[in-house]
Amino acid sequence: MDRPLRVAIVGAGPSGLYAADALASQDDVPVTVDVIDRLPTPFGLVRYGVAPDHLSIRSVRDKLDAIFDRPGVRFLGNVEVGTDLTWAQMEQFYDAIILAYGASRDRELQIPGEDLEGSIAATDFVNWYTGHPDMDPDEFTDLLARARSVAVIGVGNVAVDVTRVLSKSPGEIEHTDMPQHVFDALRASSVREVHLIGRRGPAQANWTTKELRELGELSECGIVVDGGAEVDDPASASAIASDKATARNVAVIAEWLERSVADQPRMIHVHFRSRPVEIRGDGRVQELVLERTIIDAEGRATGTGETSTLPVDVVIRSVGYRGLPLDDVPFDGSRHVIPNDEGRVLGDGGPIPGLYVTGWIKRGPSGIIGTNKKCAVQTVSGLLADAQAGLLGAAGGATAAAVDAALTGWQVVDHDGWRRIDEAERALGARAGRDRTTVHTREDLLAASR
Ligand code: NAP
């Protein structure tokens, strides 16, 4: 081909940006890369997923930001594929498209009472406390002001984040980049008890040890393990013996079991082998019904029929994320991912030339941020091999100018626009004595980008 290969990446989160980096840091195939995001800001879950008090993880943003400085890489923010750019235009403008739009929705418990007022998805709560522009700033203000006891279902890192954010004292969050309305609502919160609920045992929990330990180190919050923490069944014993990370997690729980219960203004209660079977209440959440489980030889939870009720005002479902389909693109509705072979999207007749996938929408919502780097490198290797085999390039002579022309009249946020938002957030933070404060409405983000 006598021109650079034109690649679009849909999604400017870590997986999309690592793919852009892998494309821009090789010399075998000359490329230009447009990283497109429906939001006015880049960084995906690094901005709207990683908890605001995890400052060092959030600082990955700076490394991702530097990827936009590479020659040939552009940011096209505030552009929704399927609406602002149609799929037909995408196919016309680009030789290859990498889908990296993640898994943005919550998984459901599918138990009675899940729709009651006060039963909420962790994805929404996380979006709210990180200042996602799609969330109403007042969404949880009243709920937090009247709730005393909250149940968080699931024992993964998102459940840990949500529990910690609810349990920290105002002094422990005031230095973060939370939007001011979130900080105010958390400061006014009447939540005093958070119940963290796992349907299996400590040896089967998904959290990582560093994150777990933090729950036991909060300044004005005690922690107590309320039951089900035995690890003497064969599946747990074998998981502990074969995996150091599991052994470390179990040791943290064992240490908490030994602690005497201190008199603290807030408490976290950890429950294991407790499966949610119903949420009850008169119009809004009043209690959670839990069934005791046992762990079978394969490490699965089996209900025993023995139930108990927990009086709670709020239930937060933190049982994983799921990806959504995109019109005109194959989708595996049972796994909520785009079917693929090492990143090449699979249609009925095998790989679809020029269509690739990376990140959570490729492999499901798992791993840490760095996992997406390896995942993106695999996808990009396939794309470059296809380019070298002459399989790409049917788009003809489409240029960056053709994309710009198609978006005429639309407010696209480019990298300079993001830098202006960044400046505005630092200035807003400085007024409150913080490094930065997140600007949260789409209107204000767009205004700041201009
Ligand atoms: P996750 O790690 O998959 O955890 C989901 C939890 O929900 C599991 O404990 C699971 O239990 C439980 N669960 C699923 N269905 C359930 C049901 N019907 N009833 C009761 N419990 C149920 O998901 P996540 O916490 O959303 O995290 C997603 C990914 O982001 C993970 O890879 C995580 O490590 C990562 N992340 C990392 C950080 C960090 O590094 N600081 C922070 C946030 C997220 P079972 O195992 O029994 O199915």
Short mmCIF file of C-alpha atoms in Angstrom, two decimals, residues 44 54 145 196 303 320 345 393:
data_model
loop_
_atom_site.label_atom_id
_atom_site.label_comp_id
_atom_site.label_asym_id
_atom_site.label_seq_id
_atom_site.Cartn_x
_atom_site.Cartn_y
_atom_site.Cartn_z
CA GLY A 44 -12.22 4.71 30.31
CA HIS A 54 -6.62 4.90 44.71
CA ALA A 145 -28.59 10.43 53.86
CA LEU A 196 -19.83 -7.61 52.41
CA GLY A 303 -27.56 -24.04 48.96
CA GLY A 320 -19.44 -8.39 37.73
CA VAL A 345 -13.58 -11.01 15.24
CA GLY A 393 -6.68 -1.81 2.65
#
